[in-house]
């Protein structure tokens, strides 16, 4: 088995009695773009900070390229970290900003200028080289912050909500930039709430909720965990419809309609197309007023919501 | 590249924090406006002191050039002491907390820059600005040499006391900044401590002298840089030997000739014959001159040699600097903040050995 870029072993972080991250076992292969998904308070930022060596785990271990992280400096050499909320030194020029971080990473004077120029080129800020950081747009500052994380050519990039607060154009630019970095062989972990954006770019995903990793793997692997479903909109006689649906072949479970969509019945269904067709036929024969009948798609968003909801339901039991 | 190799590489390079701070601090007019204000203030105070020192001439009294020089020197030295003690924390209270407040702290500590280099950088950049202020004041301060009455020893002693006070004050600001994490809170903590040290010990000495005739304990004088500077400047005039006038002490006759006469003694200003004629001198030098019950041939009481508390002050200031630095160093660490390290053990050993070494000359330090 090839060396993993990131591995965590039973990683736990507690804040007093609150457990922010609970027995996290992550495995991320080199060169992958790992999308870290989870609702607010899921423990994504805490995990990223532990991976960056900025936060001491309560227990468990973090390995970056097989190296056990016990000091911030060990992680700093391997990782480039971009926090979710970041500030910039307003009174510095763009090149000075990157030059400062290059100095902090001990880049030799001879290499410093070419490193700064290369990064400005990479993040498309060469024209703004001598501008003050405070005069950059939000998107440009985001790209500059990403450049700061790359200044020491790290193998791993940890990006916490890199697309937050960006307009659609800046998001497209960021996505392109991440693709370029992937092509450069970097392992990238990024957390985000914008699921469809991650779907396009990430090779692997991890879904977290309440400090626990609910699932991880490629989209295909995760889809296998997803239960196929049908959505049926019945305009009247909902109870008779639900009884009838529950008696059909291939139906696993009939869920109660949500308050905001009172006529929409969600059905967990693992039958084939013939069985789905038979179900529709039987509903029509029973003269139920069917307005919509369709299979739910396998989007990341649905998968995410399904896993998180299941987890919450299980915890409530 | 290993961490050790990286550390070795940039240990030979200028501290990144210093480079950044100087770039941003010296940009724009703020730094130069403050510098101009500082020099103007100092110039005005110097001129005021000169007028005061020469005011006796209006009454036909002779004024000795050395007296003017000494009064100017002592007045400017106190002025500089107060300014650096007050300015240094203002420059450093935001050192760590402002990084936290503007959300750059995590990005900074996620680099290869070790905590001690971060702190050194902050300290050096703050001190370089204060050093700039002090250097800019040299031409103004050197006017006192035109009048004479000052020795190189006094200049060096005053420079050491003022310099160490500035470093300690700056270190206090960094410590408060690292511990509190909020610039406003750090400023309050720093200035309350400064107020307590400067005012508290002086008040303590004042209360002591009013309640008892015993000499003020060294513990009430040595921690205070004001008393330290006063004890150093007090030797400008030397002890009164009952009217004997030497070149250095010529001005001792002046307060009497200027209208004081024997009648002023034992008035409200028993130490005015030290010749340092500026407001606050009596307060600053409280407890410094031990009273004696001996009288000179002219019937004047002999005032003893001022106590050299400044020597102990130097040790106290160095110790305070080390303590503030050590605590700030641990407070800025992202993880395992208060875990003892080998560095701590080394620092503790060096400090203990130094103190032990100083103990051999304990008589000199407490003279």
Coordinates of N, CA, C and O in Angstrom, one line a residue, chain A residues 49 53-56 69-70 72-74 76-77 81 83 86-87 89 91-92 95-97 99-101 103-109 112 132 145 148, chain B residues 1-3 6 9-10 13-17 19-20 23-25 27 30 99 102-114 334-336 339:
Chain A
X49 N -7.6 22.2 11.9 CA -6.6 22.9 12.8 C -5.7 21.8 13.4 O -4.5 22.1 13.7
X53 N -1.5 21.2 12.9 CA -0.6 21.2 14.0 C -0.9 22.4 15.0 O -0.1 22.7 15.8
X54 N -2.0 23.1 14.7 CA -2.3 24.3 15.5 C -3.1 24.0 16.8 O -3.2 24.8 17.6
X55 N -3.6 22.7 16.8 CA -4.4 22.4 18.0 C -4.0 21.0 18.4 O -3.8 20.1 17.6
X56 N -3.9 20.9 19.7 CA -3.5 19.6 20.3 C -4.7 18.7 20.4 O -5.7 19.1 21.0
X69 N 2.6 13.9 13.9 CA 2.7 15.3 14.2 C 2.5 15.5 15.7 O 1.5 15.3 16.3
X70 N 3.6 16.0 16.2 CA 3.6 16.3 17.7 C 3.9 17.8 17.9 O 3.8 18.3 19.0
X72 N 4.0 21.9 16.1 CA 3.4 22.7 15.0 C 4.5 22.8 13.9 O 4.1 22.8 12.7
X73 N 5.7 22.9 14.2 CA 6.8 23.1 13.2 C 6.8 21.9 12.2 O 7.1 22.0 11.1
X74 N 6.6 20.7 12.8 CA 6.6 19.5 11.9 C 5.5 19.6 10.8 O 5.7 19.3 9.6
X76 N 4.0 22.4 9.9 CA 4.2 23.6 9.1 C 5.0 23.3 7.9 O 4.8 24.0 6.8
X77 N 6.0 22.4 8.0 CA 6.9 22.2 6.8 C 6.1 21.4 5.7 O 6.5 21.5 4.6
X81 N -1.8 26.1 5.2 CA -3.1 26.2 5.8 C -3.7 27.6 5.5 O -3.1 28.6 5.7
X83 N -7.0 29.5 6.8 CA -8.2 29.4 7.7 C -9.5 29.9 7.1 O -9.4 30.6 6.1
X86 N -9.8 34.8 7.7 CA -8.4 35.2 7.7 C -8.3 36.7 7.6 O -9.2 37.4 7.0
X87 N -7.2 37.3 8.1 CA -7.0 38.7 7.9 C -5.8 38.9 7.0 O -5.0 37.9 6.8
X89 N -2.5 41.8 6.1 CA -1.8 43.0 6.6 C -2.1 44.1 5.6 O -1.4 44.1 4.5
X91 N -1.4 47.2 5.4 CA -0.4 48.2 5.1 C 0.8 47.6 4.4 O 1.8 48.3 4.2
X92 N 0.7 46.4 3.9 CA 1.8 45.8 3.1 C 1.3 45.8 1.6 O 0.1 45.7 1.3
X95 N 3.3 42.1 -3.0 CA 4.6 41.3 -3.0 C 5.2 41.2 -1.7 O 5.8 40.2 -1.3
X96 N 5.1 42.3 -0.9 CA 5.6 42.3 0.5 C 4.9 41.2 1.4 O 5.6 40.6 2.2
X97 N 3.7 41.1 1.1 CA 2.9 40.1 1.9 C 3.4 38.7 1.7 O 3.6 38.0 2.7
X99 N 6.3 38.0 0.4 CA 7.7 38.0 0.8 C 7.9 37.7 2.3 O 8.7 37.0 2.8
X100 N 6.9 38.3 3.1 CA 6.9 38.1 4.5 C 6.7 36.7 4.9 O 7.5 36.1 5.7
X101 N 5.8 36.0 4.3 CA 5.5 34.6 4.6 C 6.7 33.7 4.1 O 7.0 32.7 4.7
X103 N 9.8 34.6 4.1 CA 10.8 34.8 5.1 C 10.4 33.9 6.3 O 11.3 33.3 6.9
X104 N 9.2 33.9 6.7 CA 8.7 33.1 7.9 C 9.0 31.6 7.7 O 9.2 30.9 8.6
X105 N 9.0 31.2 6.4 CA 9.2 29.8 6.1 C 10.7 29.6 5.8 O 11.1 28.4 5.5
X106 N 11.5 30.6 6.0 CA 12.9 30.4 5.8 C 13.4 30.2 4.4 O 14.4 29.6 4.1
X107 N 12.6 30.7 3.4 CA 13.0 30.6 2.0 C 14.3 31.5 1.8 O 14.3 32.6 2.2
X108 N 15.3 30.9 1.1 CA 16.5 31.7 0.9 C 16.3 32.9 0.1 O 15.5 32.9 -0.8
X109 N 17.1 34.0 0.4 CA 16.9 35.2 -0.3 C 17.0 35.1 -1.8 O 16.2 35.7 -2.5
X112 N 13.7 33.8 -3.0 CA 12.5 34.4 -2.5 C 11.7 35.2 -3.6 O 10.5 35.0 -3.8
X132 N -1.5 47.9 -2.6 CA -1.6 47.6 -1.2 C -2.7 46.5 -1.0 O -3.7 46.5 -1.8
X145 N -4.4 34.9 -0.2 CA -4.2 34.1 1.1 C -3.9 32.6 0.7 O -3.1 32.0 1.3
X148 N -0.3 32.5 -0.1 CA 0.5 32.5 1.1 C 0.7 31.1 1.6 O 1.8 30.7 2.2
Chain B
X1 N 13.0 19.6 2.7 CA 13.9 20.3 3.6 C 13.4 20.1 5.1 O 12.2 20.3 5.4
X2 N 14.3 19.7 5.9 CA 13.9 19.4 7.3 C 13.7 20.7 8.0 O 14.2 21.8 7.7
X3 N 13.0 20.6 9.2 CA 12.7 21.8 10.0 C 14.0 22.4 10.5 O 14.2 23.6 10.5
X6 N 15.8 24.2 7.7 CA 15.1 25.5 7.5 C 15.4 26.5 8.5 O 15.7 27.6 8.2
X9 N 18.8 27.8 8.1 CA 18.9 28.7 6.9 C 18.4 30.1 7.3 O 19.1 31.1 7.0
X10 N 17.2 30.2 7.9 CA 16.8 31.6 8.1 C 17.3 32.2 9.4 O 17.0 33.4 9.7
X13 N 19.2 35.0 8.5 CA 18.5 36.1 7.7 C 17.9 37.1 8.7 O 17.7 36.7 9.9
X14 N 17.6 38.3 8.3 CA 16.9 39.2 9.2 C 15.6 38.6 9.7 O 15.0 37.9 8.9
X15 N 15.2 39.0 10.9 CA 14.0 38.5 11.4 C 12.8 39.0 10.6 O 12.7 40.2 10.4
X16 N 12.0 38.1 10.1 CA 10.9 38.5 9.2 C 9.9 39.5 9.8 O 9.4 40.4 9.2
X17 N 9.7 39.3 11.1 CA 8.7 40.2 11.8 C 9.3 41.6 11.8 O 8.6 42.6 11.6
X19 N 11.4 42.9 9.7 CA 11.3 43.5 8.4 C 9.9 44.0 8.1 O 9.7 45.1 7.6
X20 N 8.9 43.2 8.4 CA 7.5 43.5 8.1 C 7.1 44.7 9.0 O 6.5 45.7 8.5
X23 N 8.6 47.9 7.8 CA 8.1 48.3 6.6 C 6.7 49.0 6.8 O 6.5 50.1 6.3
X24 N 5.9 48.4 7.7 CA 4.6 49.0 7.8 C 4.6 50.2 8.8 O 3.9 51.2 8.6
X25 N 5.5 50.1 9.8 CA 5.5 51.2 10.8 C 6.0 52.5 10.2 O 5.5 53.6 10.6
X27 N 5.9 53.4 7.3 CA 5.2 53.9 6.1 C 4.2 54.9 6.5 O 3.5 54.8 7.5
X30 N 2.7 58.9 10.1 CA 2.4 58.8 11.6 C 3.7 58.7 12.4 O 3.8 59.5 13.4
X99 N -2.5 40.7 16.1 CA -2.5 39.6 15.2 C -3.7 38.7 15.4 O -4.3 38.2 14.4
X102 N -6.9 40.8 14.1 CA -7.1 40.9 12.7 C -7.0 39.6 11.9 O -6.8 39.5 10.7
X103 N -7.0 38.5 12.7 CA -7.1 37.1 12.2 C -5.9 36.7 11.3 O -6.0 36.0 10.4
X104 N -4.7 37.2 11.7 CA -3.5 36.8 11.0 C -2.7 35.9 11.9 O -1.7 35.3 11.4
X105 N -3.1 35.7 13.1 CA -2.2 35.0 14.1 C -2.1 33.5 13.7 O -0.9 33.0 13.7
X106 N -3.2 32.8 13.3 CA -3.1 31.4 13.0 C -2.2 31.2 11.7 O -1.4 30.3 11.7
X107 N -2.3 32.1 10.8 CA -1.5 32.0 9.6 C 0.0 32.2 9.9 O 0.8 31.6 9.3
X108 N 0.2 33.0 10.9 CA 1.6 33.3 11.3 C 2.2 32.1 12.0 O 3.3 31.7 11.7
X109 N 1.5 31.5 13.0 CA 2.0 30.4 13.7 C 2.0 29.1 13.0 O 2.6 28.1 13.4
X110 N 1.3 29.1 11.9 CA 1.3 27.9 11.0 C 2.5 27.9 10.1 O 2.7 27.0 9.3
X111 N 3.4 28.9 10.2 CA 4.6 28.9 9.4 C 5.7 28.3 10.2 O 5.5 27.8 11.4
X112 N 6.9 28.3 9.7 CA 8.1 27.7 10.4 C 8.7 28.6 11.4 O 9.7 28.2 12.0
X113 N 8.1 29.8 11.5 CA 8.7 30.8 12.5 C 8.5 30.3 13.9 O 7.4 30.2 14.4
X114 N 9.6 30.1 14.6 CA 9.5 29.7 16.0 C 8.9 30.8 16.9 O 9.1 32.0 16.6
X334 N 1.1 27.6 20.0 CA -0.2 27.2 19.7 C -0.6 25.9 20.5 O -1.8 25.7 20.7
X335 N 0.3 25.1 20.9 CA -0.1 23.9 21.6 C 1.0 23.6 22.7 O 2.1 24.1 22.6
X336 N 0.5 22.9 23.7 CA 1.4 22.5 24.8 C 2.0 23.8 25.4 O 3.2 23.8 25.6
X339 N 3.8 23.4 29.0 CA 4.7 22.3 29.2 C 6.1 22.8 29.3 O 6.6 23.6 28.5

